[in-house]
Amino acid sequence: MKKEDLRIVFMGTPEFAVGSLKALVEGGYNVVAVVTQPDKPVGRHGSVLRAPEVKEYALSVGLPVLQPEKMKNPDFVAELASYKADLQVVVAFRMLPEVVWDMPRFGTFNVHASLLPQYRGAAPINWAVINGDTETGVTTFFLDHEIDTGRIIMQRKFDIPDNADVEYVYDGLMRLGAEVCLQTVDEIVSTDGHVDTFAQISDVDLRPAPKIFKETCRIDCTRTAKQIYDFIRGLSPYPGAWTPLVRNGEKLSTLKIFQTVKTGRQCVLPAGTLLAENGRLYLATADEWLEIAEIQMSGKKRMPVRDFLNGFKNIEECRLGEV
């Protein structure tokens, strides 16, 4: 089969998915339609609709865009079937019902930002950094009845430096994901749909990757300096790790922390204690002092700690953690 003859429907929503769609289009593949989430209300009153990044790119290259509210809607299913796709490619999208993923003759594959079976779920990039992993990667696999459990087509590894935040890993996996997506489709074309796959390993200790909520992002100052360091960089710059800033038992503000530095200095003061020295701010953890380098108070801009200390006096009277 020639690549021009392979009819592809692409499904994705955020920026992470754009790279893969762009790789397919610029690689000469016949993307016949794009499925993405409905436009999202934004602004103070929700009066403005913002299109998903995938929609913006698709329209810029003249691709038809479908935005179903419900994937099982009979009208949508009929419209999707009318494109007669041979293959569906999914990147950073929602769960698909069987009537959708089982539609193409060559099946539906997903580009997932982890080395499956590790980090099945909605936030694999965040959790790999939060857990202090030194390696992650990208997996392409065919969808089946269970979430993120299908037969693997390809995997590529990606190193996580100790000082990398989730933005660095996100950008790296976005580029790697686009490469692996294109290579996977190339392999499907070259084998006329009979690509080799292998089952995911089932007898290993699995780390999940559940969706990140606000409460997920709350810093536990009683953990070790390394654990807190990894937790903060795994949520930086978005959505951001946070903790209450407390004085005399009363909450003054919510403090987001975007960057810290490991000091290696042993600490015996209670976890959550703050210490200011020469324009630097240190947090007492379960074992060592952790330097706080970049923060944001409620209603304020993100800033270096030195600027924060210039405008906030007597910080050592405060602590981080429980009110």
PDB file of C-alpha atoms in Angstrom:
ATOM      1  CA  MET A   1       0.000   0.000   0.000  1.00  0.00           C
ATOM      2  CA  LYS A   2       1.136   3.549  -0.734  1.00  0.00           C
ATOM      3  CA  LYS A   3       0.949   6.104   2.071  1.00  0.00           C
ATOM      4  CA  GLU A   4      -1.319   8.297  -0.047  1.00  0.00           C
ATOM      5  CA  ASP A   5      -3.876   5.463  -0.158  1.00  0.00           C
ATOM      6  CA  LEU A   6      -4.061   5.022   3.620  1.00  0.00           C
ATOM      7  CA  ARG A   7      -7.043   6.974   4.941  1.00  0.00           C
ATOM      8  CA  ILE A   8      -6.325   8.254   8.475  1.00  0.00           C
ATOM      9  CA  VAL A   9      -8.600   9.877  11.031  1.00  0.00           C
ATOM     10  CA  PHE A  10      -6.608  11.700  13.709  1.00  0.00           C
ATOM     11  CA  MET A  11      -7.963  12.252  17.244  1.00  0.00           C
ATOM     12  CA  GLY A  12      -6.385  14.651  19.736  1.00  0.00           C
ATOM     13  CA  THR A  13      -6.867  17.957  21.532  1.00  0.00           C
ATOM     14  CA  PRO A  14      -3.906  19.764  23.189  1.00  0.00           C
ATOM     15  CA  GLU A  15      -0.592  21.081  21.936  1.00  0.00           C
ATOM     16  CA  PHE A  16       1.012  17.706  22.702  1.00  0.00           C
ATOM     17  CA  ALA A  17      -1.032  16.134  19.890  1.00  0.00           C
ATOM     18  CA  VAL A  18      -0.274  18.795  17.267  1.00  0.00           C
ATOM     19  CA  GLY A  19       3.260  17.537  16.650  1.00  0.00           C
ATOM     20  CA  SER A  20       2.020  14.077  15.704  1.00  0.00           C
ATOM     21  CA  LEU A  21      -0.709  15.413  13.422  1.00  0.00           C
ATOM     22  CA  LYS A  22       1.759  17.764  11.761  1.00  0.00           C
ATOM     23  CA  ALA A  23       4.235  14.908  11.250  1.00  0.00           C
ATOM     24  CA  LEU A  24       1.574  12.854   9.454  1.00  0.00           C
ATOM     25  CA  VAL A  25       0.466  15.740   7.243  1.00  0.00           C
ATOM     26  CA  GLU A  26       3.993  16.823   6.335  1.00  0.00           C
ATOM     27  CA  GLY A  27       4.970  13.172   5.905  1.00  0.00           C
ATOM     28  CA  GLY A  28       2.546  12.907   2.985  1.00  0.00           C
ATOM     29  CA  TYR A  29      -0.144  10.840   4.664  1.00  0.00           C
ATOM     30  CA  ASN A  30      -3.803  11.165   3.752  1.00  0.00           C
ATOM     31  CA  VAL A  31      -5.428  12.524   6.921  1.00  0.00           C
ATOM     32  CA  VAL A  32      -9.082  12.656   5.931  1.00  0.00           C
ATOM     33  CA  ALA A  33     -10.527  14.129   9.151  1.00  0.00           C
ATOM     34  CA  VAL A  34      -9.602  15.303  12.644  1.00  0.00           C
ATOM     35  CA  VAL A  35     -11.652  14.649  15.786  1.00  0.00           C
ATOM     36  CA  THR A  36     -11.139  16.903  18.786  1.00  0.00           C
ATOM     37  CA  GLN A  37     -12.901  18.252  21.877  1.00  0.00           C
ATOM     38  CA  PRO A  38     -15.532  21.008  21.575  1.00  0.00           C
ATOM     39  CA  ASP A  39     -14.328  24.593  21.939  1.00  0.00           C
ATOM     40  CA  LYS A  40     -13.948  25.536  25.602  1.00  0.00           C
ATOM     41  CA  PRO A  41     -15.463  28.637  27.266  1.00  0.00           C
ATOM     42  CA  VAL A  42     -12.766  30.927  28.704  1.00  0.00           C
ATOM     43  CA  GLY A  43     -12.639  34.325  30.329  1.00  0.00           C
ATOM     44  CA  ARG A  44     -14.261  35.654  33.470  1.00  0.00           C
ATOM     45  CA  HIS A  45     -17.795  35.028  32.275  1.00  0.00           C
ATOM     46  CA  GLY A  46     -17.091  32.148  29.919  1.00  0.00           C
ATOM     47  CA  SER A  47     -18.357  34.241  27.031  1.00  0.00           C
ATOM     48  CA  VAL A  48     -15.388  33.519  24.759  1.00  0.00           C
ATOM     49  CA  LEU A  49     -14.796  30.127  23.154  1.00  0.00           C
ATOM     50  CA  ARG A  50     -11.251  28.859  22.685  1.00  0.00           C
ATOM     51  CA  ALA A  51     -10.553  26.257  20.033  1.00  0.00           C
ATOM     52  CA  PRO A  52      -8.289  23.300  20.861  1.00  0.00           C
ATOM     53  CA  GLU A  53      -4.749  23.587  19.465  1.00  0.00           C
ATOM     54  CA  VAL A  54      -5.375  20.537  17.269  1.00  0.00           C
ATOM     55  CA  LYS A  55      -8.401  22.227  15.693  1.00  0.00           C
ATOM     56  CA  GLU A  56      -6.423  25.383  14.974  1.00  0.00           C
ATOM     57  CA  TYR A  57      -3.713  23.424  13.177  1.00  0.00           C
ATOM     58  CA  ALA A  58      -6.193  21.212  11.307  1.00  0.00           C
ATOM     59  CA  LEU A  59      -8.088  24.206   9.953  1.00  0.00           C
ATOM     60  CA  SER A  60      -4.841  25.913   8.950  1.00  0.00           C
ATOM     61  CA  VAL A  61      -4.072  23.006   6.583  1.00  0.00           C
ATOM     62  CA  GLY A  62      -7.652  22.552   5.382  1.00  0.00           C
ATOM     63  CA  LEU A  63      -8.614  19.372   7.241  1.00  0.00           C
ATOM     64  CA  PRO A  64     -12.246  18.653   8.206  1.00  0.00           C
ATOM     65  CA  VAL A  65     -12.799  18.902  11.981  1.00  0.00           C
ATOM     66  CA  LEU A  66     -15.357  16.965  14.040  1.00  0.00           C
ATOM     67  CA  GLN A  67     -16.092  18.049  17.630  1.00  0.00           C
ATOM     68  CA  PRO A  68     -18.578  15.628  19.198  1.00  0.00           C
ATOM     69  CA  GLU A  69     -19.947  16.191  22.686  1.00  0.00           C
ATOM     70  CA  LYS A  70     -20.461  12.443  23.079  1.00  0.00           C
ATOM     71  CA  MET A  71     -18.458   9.807  21.248  1.00  0.00           C
ATOM     72  CA  LYS A  72     -21.399   7.383  21.176  1.00  0.00           C
ATOM     73  CA  ASN A  73     -23.769   9.867  19.534  1.00  0.00           C
ATOM     74  CA  PRO A  74     -25.260   8.002  16.540  1.00  0.00           C
ATOM     75  CA  ASP A  75     -24.948  11.055  14.274  1.00  0.00           C
ATOM     76  CA  PHE A  76     -21.256  11.404  15.086  1.00  0.00           C
ATOM     77  CA  VAL A  77     -20.609   7.673  14.634  1.00  0.00           C
ATOM     78  CA  ALA A  78     -22.317   7.792  11.240  1.00  0.00           C
ATOM     79  CA  GLU A  79     -20.335  10.881  10.196  1.00  0.00           C
ATOM     80  CA  LEU A  80     -17.090   9.269  11.340  1.00  0.00           C
ATOM     81  CA  ALA A  81     -17.884   6.111   9.387  1.00  0.00           C
ATOM     82  CA  SER A  82     -18.471   8.192   6.251  1.00  0.00           C
ATOM     83  CA  TYR A  83     -14.747   9.009   6.097  1.00  0.00           C
ATOM     84  CA  LYS A  84     -13.983   5.299   5.581  1.00  0.00           C
ATOM     85  CA  ALA A  85     -10.755   5.424   7.580  1.00  0.00           C
ATOM     86  CA  ASP A  86      -8.285   2.564   7.302  1.00  0.00           C
ATOM     87  CA  LEU A  87      -6.566   3.663  10.513  1.00  0.00           C
ATOM     88  CA  GLN A  88      -7.257   5.948  13.463  1.00  0.00           C
ATOM     89  CA  VAL A  89      -4.457   7.656  15.410  1.00  0.00           C
ATOM     90  CA  VAL A  90      -5.123   8.942  18.936  1.00  0.00           C
ATOM     91  CA  VAL A  91      -2.876  11.352  20.846  1.00  0.00           C
ATOM     92  CA  ALA A  92      -3.910  12.987  24.151  1.00  0.00           C
ATOM     93  CA  PHE A  93      -7.644  12.497  23.668  1.00  0.00           C
ATOM     94  CA  ARG A  94     -10.518  11.017  25.619  1.00  0.00           C
ATOM     95  CA  MET A  95     -11.662   7.435  26.117  1.00  0.00           C
ATOM     96  CA  LEU A  96     -13.153   5.890  22.997  1.00  0.00           C
ATOM     97  CA  PRO A  97     -16.088   3.460  22.896  1.00  0.00           C
ATOM     98  CA  GLU A  98     -15.592   0.210  21.023  1.00  0.00           C
ATOM     99  CA  VAL A  99     -17.900   1.342  18.235  1.00  0.00           C
ATOM    100  CA  VAL A 100     -15.305   4.039  17.477  1.00  0.00           C
ATOM    101  CA  TRP A 101     -11.941   2.370  18.080  1.00  0.00           C
ATOM    102  CA  ASP A 102     -12.965  -0.840  16.320  1.00  0.00           C
ATOM    103  CA  MET A 103     -14.198   0.943  13.195  1.00  0.00           C
ATOM    104  CA  PRO A 104     -11.094   1.065  10.910  1.00  0.00           C
ATOM    105  CA  ARG A 105      -9.851  -2.102   9.214  1.00  0.00           C
ATOM    106  CA  PHE A 106      -6.312  -1.546  10.547  1.00  0.00           C
ATOM    107  CA  GLY A 107      -7.534  -0.583  14.010  1.00  0.00           C
ATOM    108  CA  THR A 108      -6.822   2.423  16.234  1.00  0.00           C
ATOM    109  CA  PHE A 109      -3.509   3.119  17.913  1.00  0.00           C
ATOM    110  CA  ASN A 110      -2.639   5.524  20.696  1.00  0.00           C
ATOM    111  CA  VAL A 111       0.542   7.508  21.319  1.00  0.00           C
ATOM    112  CA  HIS A 112       1.072   7.377  25.095  1.00  0.00           C
ATOM    113  CA  ALA A 113       3.698   9.404  26.974  1.00  0.00           C
ATOM    114  CA  SER A 114       5.201   6.610  29.070  1.00  0.00           C
ATOM    115  CA  LEU A 115       6.873   3.244  28.768  1.00  0.00           C
ATOM    116  CA  LEU A 116       3.785   1.102  29.190  1.00  0.00           C
ATOM    117  CA  PRO A 117       2.674  -0.730  31.234  1.00  0.00           C
ATOM    118  CA  GLN A 118       4.061   1.917  33.608  1.00  0.00           C
ATOM    119  CA  TYR A 119       2.002   5.080  34.098  1.00  0.00           C
ATOM    120  CA  ARG A 120      -1.292   4.108  32.596  1.00  0.00           C
ATOM    121  CA  GLY A 121      -3.641   7.033  33.006  1.00  0.00           C
ATOM    122  CA  ALA A 122      -4.170  10.718  32.301  1.00  0.00           C
ATOM    123  CA  ALA A 123      -0.961  12.294  33.649  1.00  0.00           C
ATOM    124  CA  PRO A 124       2.005  10.025  32.868  1.00  0.00           C
ATOM    125  CA  ILE A 125       4.515  12.850  32.366  1.00  0.00           C
ATOM    126  CA  ASN A 126       3.814  14.519  35.711  1.00  0.00           C
ATOM    127  CA  TRP A 127       3.951  11.299  37.705  1.00  0.00           C
ATOM    128  CA  ALA A 128       7.222  10.116  36.163  1.00  0.00           C
ATOM    129  CA  VAL A 129       8.907  13.337  37.348  1.00  0.00           C
ATOM    130  CA  ILE A 130       7.099  13.375  40.713  1.00  0.00           C
ATOM    131  CA  ASN A 131       8.344   9.847  41.403  1.00  0.00           C
ATOM    132  CA  GLY A 132      11.920  10.838  40.612  1.00  0.00           C
ATOM    133  CA  ASP A 133      12.286   8.570  37.584  1.00  0.00           C
ATOM    134  CA  THR A 134      15.410   9.036  35.480  1.00  0.00           C
ATOM    135  CA  GLU A 135      13.790   7.616  32.357  1.00  0.00           C
ATOM    136  CA  THR A 136      10.436   7.611  30.631  1.00  0.00           C
ATOM    137  CA  GLY A 137       9.415   7.396  26.982  1.00  0.00           C
ATOM    138  CA  VAL A 138       6.695   7.004  24.377  1.00  0.00           C
ATOM    139  CA  THR A 139       4.629   3.944  23.527  1.00  0.00           C
ATOM    140  CA  THR A 140       2.342   3.296  20.586  1.00  0.00           C
ATOM    141  CA  PHE A 141      -0.229   0.560  21.117  1.00  0.00           C
ATOM    142  CA  PHE A 142      -3.504  -0.650  19.656  1.00  0.00           C
ATOM    143  CA  LEU A 143      -6.618   0.217  21.636  1.00  0.00           C
ATOM    144  CA  ASP A 144      -8.708  -2.541  23.144  1.00  0.00           C
ATOM    145  CA  HIS A 145     -11.349  -2.827  25.871  1.00  0.00           C
ATOM    146  CA  GLU A 146      -9.181  -1.833  28.843  1.00  0.00           C
ATOM    147  CA  ILE A 147      -7.519   1.573  29.241  1.00  0.00           C
ATOM    148  CA  ASP A 148      -3.856   1.697  28.090  1.00  0.00           C
ATOM    149  CA  THR A 149      -3.484  -2.083  28.053  1.00  0.00           C
ATOM    150  CA  GLY A 150      -3.418  -2.922  24.338  1.00  0.00           C
ATOM    151  CA  ARG A 151      -0.663  -4.659  22.393  1.00  0.00           C
ATOM    152  CA  ILE A 152       2.449  -2.530  21.974  1.00  0.00           C
ATOM    153  CA  ILE A 153       3.707  -1.563  18.530  1.00  0.00           C
ATOM    154  CA  MET A 154       6.742   0.604  19.372  1.00  0.00           C
ATOM    155  CA  GLN A 155       8.528   2.130  22.358  1.00  0.00           C
ATOM    156  CA  ARG A 156      11.260   4.768  22.552  1.00  0.00           C
ATOM    157  CA  LYS A 157      13.039   5.885  25.723  1.00  0.00           C
ATOM    158  CA  PHE A 158      13.648   9.455  26.965  1.00  0.00           C
ATOM    159  CA  ASP A 159      16.083  10.466  29.714  1.00  0.00           C
ATOM    160  CA  ILE A 160      14.894  12.719  32.556  1.00  0.00           C
ATOM    161  CA  PRO A 161      17.719  14.882  33.968  1.00  0.00           C
ATOM    162  CA  ASP A 162      17.620  15.390  37.729  1.00  0.00           C
ATOM    163  CA  ASN A 163      17.052  19.136  37.289  1.00  0.00           C
ATOM    164  CA  ALA A 164      14.342  18.834  34.632  1.00  0.00           C
ATOM    165  CA  ASP A 165      10.825  20.051  35.319  1.00  0.00           C
ATOM    166  CA  VAL A 166       7.691  18.664  33.718  1.00  0.00           C
ATOM    167  CA  GLU A 167       7.771  21.302  30.957  1.00  0.00           C
ATOM    168  CA  TYR A 168      11.143  20.005  29.756  1.00  0.00           C
ATOM    169  CA  VAL A 169       9.912  16.417  29.712  1.00  0.00           C
ATOM    170  CA  TYR A 170       6.611  17.406  28.069  1.00  0.00           C
ATOM    171  CA  ASP A 171       8.411  19.194  25.231  1.00  0.00           C
ATOM    172  CA  GLY A 172      10.827  16.319  24.731  1.00  0.00           C
ATOM    173  CA  LEU A 173       8.104  13.675  24.672  1.00  0.00           C
ATOM    174  CA  MET A 174       5.989  15.797  22.325  1.00  0.00           C
ATOM    175  CA  ARG A 175       8.807  15.755  19.774  1.00  0.00           C
ATOM    176  CA  LEU A 176       9.604  12.087  20.382  1.00  0.00           C
ATOM    177  CA  GLY A 177       5.912  11.203  20.202  1.00  0.00           C
ATOM    178  CA  ALA A 178       5.615  12.782  16.769  1.00  0.00           C
ATOM    179  CA  GLU A 179       8.595  10.763  15.541  1.00  0.00           C
ATOM    180  CA  VAL A 180       7.273   7.490  16.935  1.00  0.00           C
ATOM    181  CA  CYS A 181       3.775   8.190  15.611  1.00  0.00           C
ATOM    182  CA  LEU A 182       5.127   8.623  12.088  1.00  0.00           C
ATOM    183  CA  GLN A 183       7.358   5.558  12.383  1.00  0.00           C
ATOM    184  CA  THR A 184       4.391   3.505  13.589  1.00  0.00           C
ATOM    185  CA  VAL A 185       2.243   4.496  10.629  1.00  0.00           C
ATOM    186  CA  ASP A 186       5.173   3.833   8.285  1.00  0.00           C
ATOM    187  CA  GLU A 187       5.412   0.316   9.723  1.00  0.00           C
ATOM    188  CA  ILE A 188       1.666  -0.282   9.378  1.00  0.00           C
ATOM    189  CA  VAL A 189       1.817   0.794   5.722  1.00  0.00           C
ATOM    190  CA  SER A 190       4.883  -1.313   4.932  1.00  0.00           C
ATOM    191  CA  THR A 191       3.257  -4.433   6.401  1.00  0.00           C
ATOM    192  CA  ASP A 192      -0.186  -3.718   4.926  1.00  0.00           C
ATOM    193  CA  GLY A 193      -1.628  -3.638   8.426  1.00  0.00           C
ATOM    194  CA  HIS A 194       0.125  -6.786   9.675  1.00  0.00           C
ATOM    195  CA  VAL A 195       2.544  -4.990  11.977  1.00  0.00           C
ATOM    196  CA  ASP A 196       4.285  -6.974  14.718  1.00  0.00           C
ATOM    197  CA  THR A 197       3.091  -6.261  18.270  1.00  0.00           C
ATOM    198  CA  PHE A 198       3.760  -7.610  21.746  1.00  0.00           C
ATOM    199  CA  ALA A 199       1.695  -7.864  24.909  1.00  0.00           C
ATOM    200  CA  GLN A 200       2.318  -5.607  27.867  1.00  0.00           C
ATOM    201  CA  ILE A 201       4.108  -7.215  30.800  1.00  0.00           C
ATOM    202  CA  SER A 202       1.603  -8.000  33.540  1.00  0.00           C
ATOM    203  CA  ASP A 203       3.788  -9.341  36.374  1.00  0.00           C
ATOM    204  CA  VAL A 204       5.491  -6.060  37.377  1.00  0.00           C
ATOM    205  CA  ASP A 205       4.795  -3.481  40.061  1.00  0.00           C
ATOM    206  CA  LEU A 206       2.874  -0.779  38.250  1.00  0.00           C
ATOM    207  CA  ARG A 207       2.921   2.926  38.948  1.00  0.00           C
ATOM    208  CA  PRO A 208      -0.373   4.608  38.007  1.00  0.00           C
ATOM    209  CA  ALA A 209      -0.775   8.062  36.457  1.00  0.00           C
ATOM    210  CA  PRO A 210      -4.157   9.362  37.636  1.00  0.00           C
ATOM    211  CA  LYS A 211      -5.484  12.761  36.663  1.00  0.00           C
ATOM    212  CA  ILE A 212      -3.988  15.702  38.552  1.00  0.00           C
ATOM    213  CA  PHE A 213      -6.404  17.713  40.703  1.00  0.00           C
ATOM    214  CA  LYS A 214      -5.800  20.788  42.854  1.00  0.00           C
ATOM    215  CA  GLU A 215      -5.525  18.770  46.054  1.00  0.00           C
ATOM    216  CA  THR A 216      -3.040  16.447  44.335  1.00  0.00           C
ATOM    217  CA  CYS A 217      -0.687  19.428  44.063  1.00  0.00           C
ATOM    218  CA  ARG A 218      -0.527  20.213  47.793  1.00  0.00           C
ATOM    219  CA  ILE A 219       3.005  19.959  49.192  1.00  0.00           C
ATOM    220  CA  ASP A 220       3.575  17.699  52.188  1.00  0.00           C
ATOM    221  CA  CYS A 221       6.436  19.361  54.063  1.00  0.00           C
ATOM    222  CA  THR A 222       6.922  16.280  56.264  1.00  0.00           C
ATOM    223  CA  ARG A 223       8.402  14.343  53.348  1.00  0.00           C
ATOM    224  CA  THR A 224      12.111  14.239  52.516  1.00  0.00           C
ATOM    225  CA  ALA A 225      13.857  17.035  50.639  1.00  0.00           C
ATOM    226  CA  LYS A 226      14.296  14.785  47.571  1.00  0.00           C
ATOM    227  CA  GLN A 227      10.625  13.823  47.553  1.00  0.00           C
ATOM    228  CA  ILE A 228       9.497  17.447  47.793  1.00  0.00           C
ATOM    229  CA  TYR A 229      12.067  18.523  45.184  1.00  0.00           C
ATOM    230  CA  ASP A 230      10.733  15.937  42.705  1.00  0.00           C
ATOM    231  CA  PHE A 231       7.115  16.735  43.575  1.00  0.00           C
ATOM    232  CA  ILE A 232       7.575  20.444  42.827  1.00  0.00           C
ATOM    233  CA  ARG A 233       9.406  19.962  39.528  1.00  0.00           C
ATOM    234  CA  GLY A 234       6.831  17.357  38.499  1.00  0.00           C
ATOM    235  CA  LEU A 235       4.148  20.052  38.688  1.00  0.00           C
ATOM    236  CA  SER A 236       6.157  23.019  37.372  1.00  0.00           C
ATOM    237  CA  PRO A 237       5.213  25.234  35.676  1.00  0.00           C
ATOM    238  CA  TYR A 238       1.676  23.900  35.453  1.00  0.00           C
ATOM    239  CA  PRO A 239      -0.469  23.330  37.450  1.00  0.00           C
ATOM    240  CA  GLY A 240       2.060  24.215  40.171  1.00  0.00           C
ATOM    241  CA  ALA A 241       2.683  22.724  43.618  1.00  0.00           C
ATOM    242  CA  TRP A 242       1.206  24.747  46.481  1.00  0.00           C
ATOM    243  CA  THR A 243       1.044  25.016  50.252  1.00  0.00           C
ATOM    244  CA  PRO A 244      -0.531  27.381  52.795  1.00  0.00           C
ATOM    245  CA  LEU A 245       1.696  30.151  54.157  1.00  0.00           C
ATOM    246  CA  VAL A 246       0.853  30.338  57.859  1.00  0.00           C
ATOM    247  CA  ARG A 247       1.639  32.805  60.675  1.00  0.00           C
ATOM    248  CA  ASN A 248       0.551  32.253  64.278  1.00  0.00           C
ATOM    249  CA  GLY A 249      -1.813  29.496  63.213  1.00  0.00           C
ATOM    250  CA  GLU A 250      -3.604  31.622  60.607  1.00  0.00           C
ATOM    251  CA  LYS A 251      -3.342  31.261  56.851  1.00  0.00           C
ATOM    252  CA  LEU A 252      -1.899  34.348  55.185  1.00  0.00           C
ATOM    253  CA  SER A 253      -1.895  33.134  51.610  1.00  0.00           C
ATOM    254  CA  THR A 254      -1.458  30.173  49.322  1.00  0.00           C
ATOM    255  CA  LEU A 255       2.101  29.872  48.091  1.00  0.00           C
ATOM    256  CA  LYS A 256       2.961  28.160  44.821  1.00  0.00           C
ATOM    257  CA  ILE A 257       6.516  26.893  44.517  1.00  0.00           C
ATOM    258  CA  PHE A 258       7.990  26.388  41.047  1.00  0.00           C
ATOM    259  CA  GLN A 259      11.666  25.741  41.677  1.00  0.00           C
ATOM    260  CA  THR A 260      13.791  24.443  44.535  1.00  0.00           C
ATOM    261  CA  VAL A 261      17.440  23.535  45.040  1.00  0.00           C
ATOM    262  CA  LYS A 262      18.744  20.597  47.069  1.00  0.00           C
ATOM    263  CA  THR A 263      21.278  21.745  49.667  1.00  0.00           C
ATOM    264  CA  GLY A 264      22.385  18.532  51.333  1.00  0.00           C
ATOM    265  CA  ARG A 265      22.348  20.364  54.669  1.00  0.00           C
ATOM    266  CA  GLN A 266      20.884  18.324  57.499  1.00  0.00           C
ATOM    267  CA  CYS A 267      17.882  19.817  59.271  1.00  0.00           C
ATOM    268  CA  VAL A 268      16.581  19.181  62.795  1.00  0.00           C
ATOM    269  CA  LEU A 269      13.893  21.879  62.990  1.00  0.00           C
ATOM    270  CA  PRO A 270      10.207  20.974  62.522  1.00  0.00           C
ATOM    271  CA  ALA A 271       9.096  20.358  58.927  1.00  0.00           C
ATOM    272  CA  GLY A 272       7.615  23.496  57.407  1.00  0.00           C
ATOM    273  CA  THR A 273       9.959  25.875  59.248  1.00  0.00           C
ATOM    274  CA  LEU A 274      11.318  28.730  57.091  1.00  0.00           C
ATOM    275  CA  LEU A 275      14.780  30.238  57.304  1.00  0.00           C
ATOM    276  CA  ALA A 276      15.971  33.342  55.411  1.00  0.00           C
ATOM    277  CA  GLU A 277      19.703  33.891  54.867  1.00  0.00           C
ATOM    278  CA  ASN A 278      21.355  36.463  52.580  1.00  0.00           C
ATOM    279  CA  GLY A 279      18.368  36.823  50.276  1.00  0.00           C
ATOM    280  CA  ARG A 280      17.727  33.088  50.147  1.00  0.00           C
ATOM    281  CA  LEU A 281      14.863  31.118  51.633  1.00  0.00           C
ATOM    282  CA  TYR A 282      15.106  27.603  53.032  1.00  0.00           C
ATOM    283  CA  LEU A 283      12.392  25.101  53.962  1.00  0.00           C
ATOM    284  CA  ALA A 284      12.830  22.501  56.687  1.00  0.00           C
ATOM    285  CA  THR A 285      11.830  19.021  55.477  1.00  0.00           C
ATOM    286  CA  ALA A 286      11.962  15.595  57.102  1.00  0.00           C
ATOM    287  CA  ASP A 287      15.724  15.340  56.622  1.00  0.00           C
ATOM    288  CA  GLU A 288      17.388  18.349  54.948  1.00  0.00           C
ATOM    289  CA  TRP A 289      16.989  22.043  54.194  1.00  0.00           C
ATOM    290  CA  LEU A 290      15.505  22.655  50.749  1.00  0.00           C
ATOM    291  CA  GLU A 291      16.157  26.018  49.127  1.00  0.00           C
ATOM    292  CA  ILE A 292      13.093  27.672  47.602  1.00  0.00           C
ATOM    293  CA  ALA A 293      14.100  29.538  44.447  1.00  0.00           C
ATOM    294  CA  GLU A 294      10.928  30.656  42.646  1.00  0.00           C
ATOM    295  CA  ILE A 295       7.459  31.248  44.076  1.00  0.00           C
ATOM    296  CA  GLN A 296       4.091  32.929  43.636  1.00  0.00           C
ATOM    297  CA  MET A 297       1.699  34.230  46.291  1.00  0.00           C
ATOM    298  CA  SER A 298      -2.050  34.330  45.688  1.00  0.00           C
ATOM    299  CA  GLY A 299      -2.912  37.261  43.450  1.00  0.00           C
ATOM    300  CA  LYS A 300       0.753  38.026  42.698  1.00  0.00           C
ATOM    301  CA  LYS A 301       3.127  37.295  39.843  1.00  0.00           C
ATOM    302  CA  ARG A 302       5.612  34.454  39.816  1.00  0.00           C
ATOM    303  CA  MET A 303       8.971  35.758  41.033  1.00  0.00           C
ATOM    304  CA  PRO A 304      12.462  34.849  42.276  1.00  0.00           C
ATOM    305  CA  VAL A 305      12.624  34.396  46.045  1.00  0.00           C
ATOM    306  CA  ARG A 306      14.997  37.359  46.454  1.00  0.00           C
ATOM    307  CA  ASP A 307      12.307  39.694  45.057  1.00  0.00           C
ATOM    308  CA  PHE A 308       9.703  38.085  47.290  1.00  0.00           C
ATOM    309  CA  LEU A 309      11.831  38.582  50.412  1.00  0.00           C
ATOM    310  CA  ASN A 310      12.402  42.243  49.551  1.00  0.00           C
ATOM    311  CA  GLY A 311       8.669  42.829  49.873  1.00  0.00           C
ATOM    312  CA  PHE A 312       7.809  40.359  52.633  1.00  0.00           C
ATOM    313  CA  LYS A 313       9.269  41.066  56.048  1.00  0.00           C
ATOM    314  CA  ASN A 314       9.682  38.672  58.959  1.00  0.00           C
ATOM    315  CA  ILE A 315       9.222  35.573  56.823  1.00  0.00           C
ATOM    316  CA  GLU A 316      10.776  33.457  59.593  1.00  0.00           C
ATOM    317  CA  GLU A 317       7.691  34.110  61.699  1.00  0.00           C
ATOM    318  CA  CYS A 318       5.795  32.054  59.114  1.00  0.00           C
ATOM    319  CA  ARG A 319       5.790  28.395  58.196  1.00  0.00           C
ATOM    320  CA  LEU A 320       4.507  26.236  55.364  1.00  0.00           C
ATOM    321  CA  GLY A 321       1.952  23.498  55.786  1.00  0.00           C
ATOM    322  CA  GLU A 322      -1.044  22.909  58.000  1.00  0.00           C
ATOM    323  CA  VAL A 323      -2.910  25.865  59.460  1.00  0.00           C
TER     324      VAL A 323
END
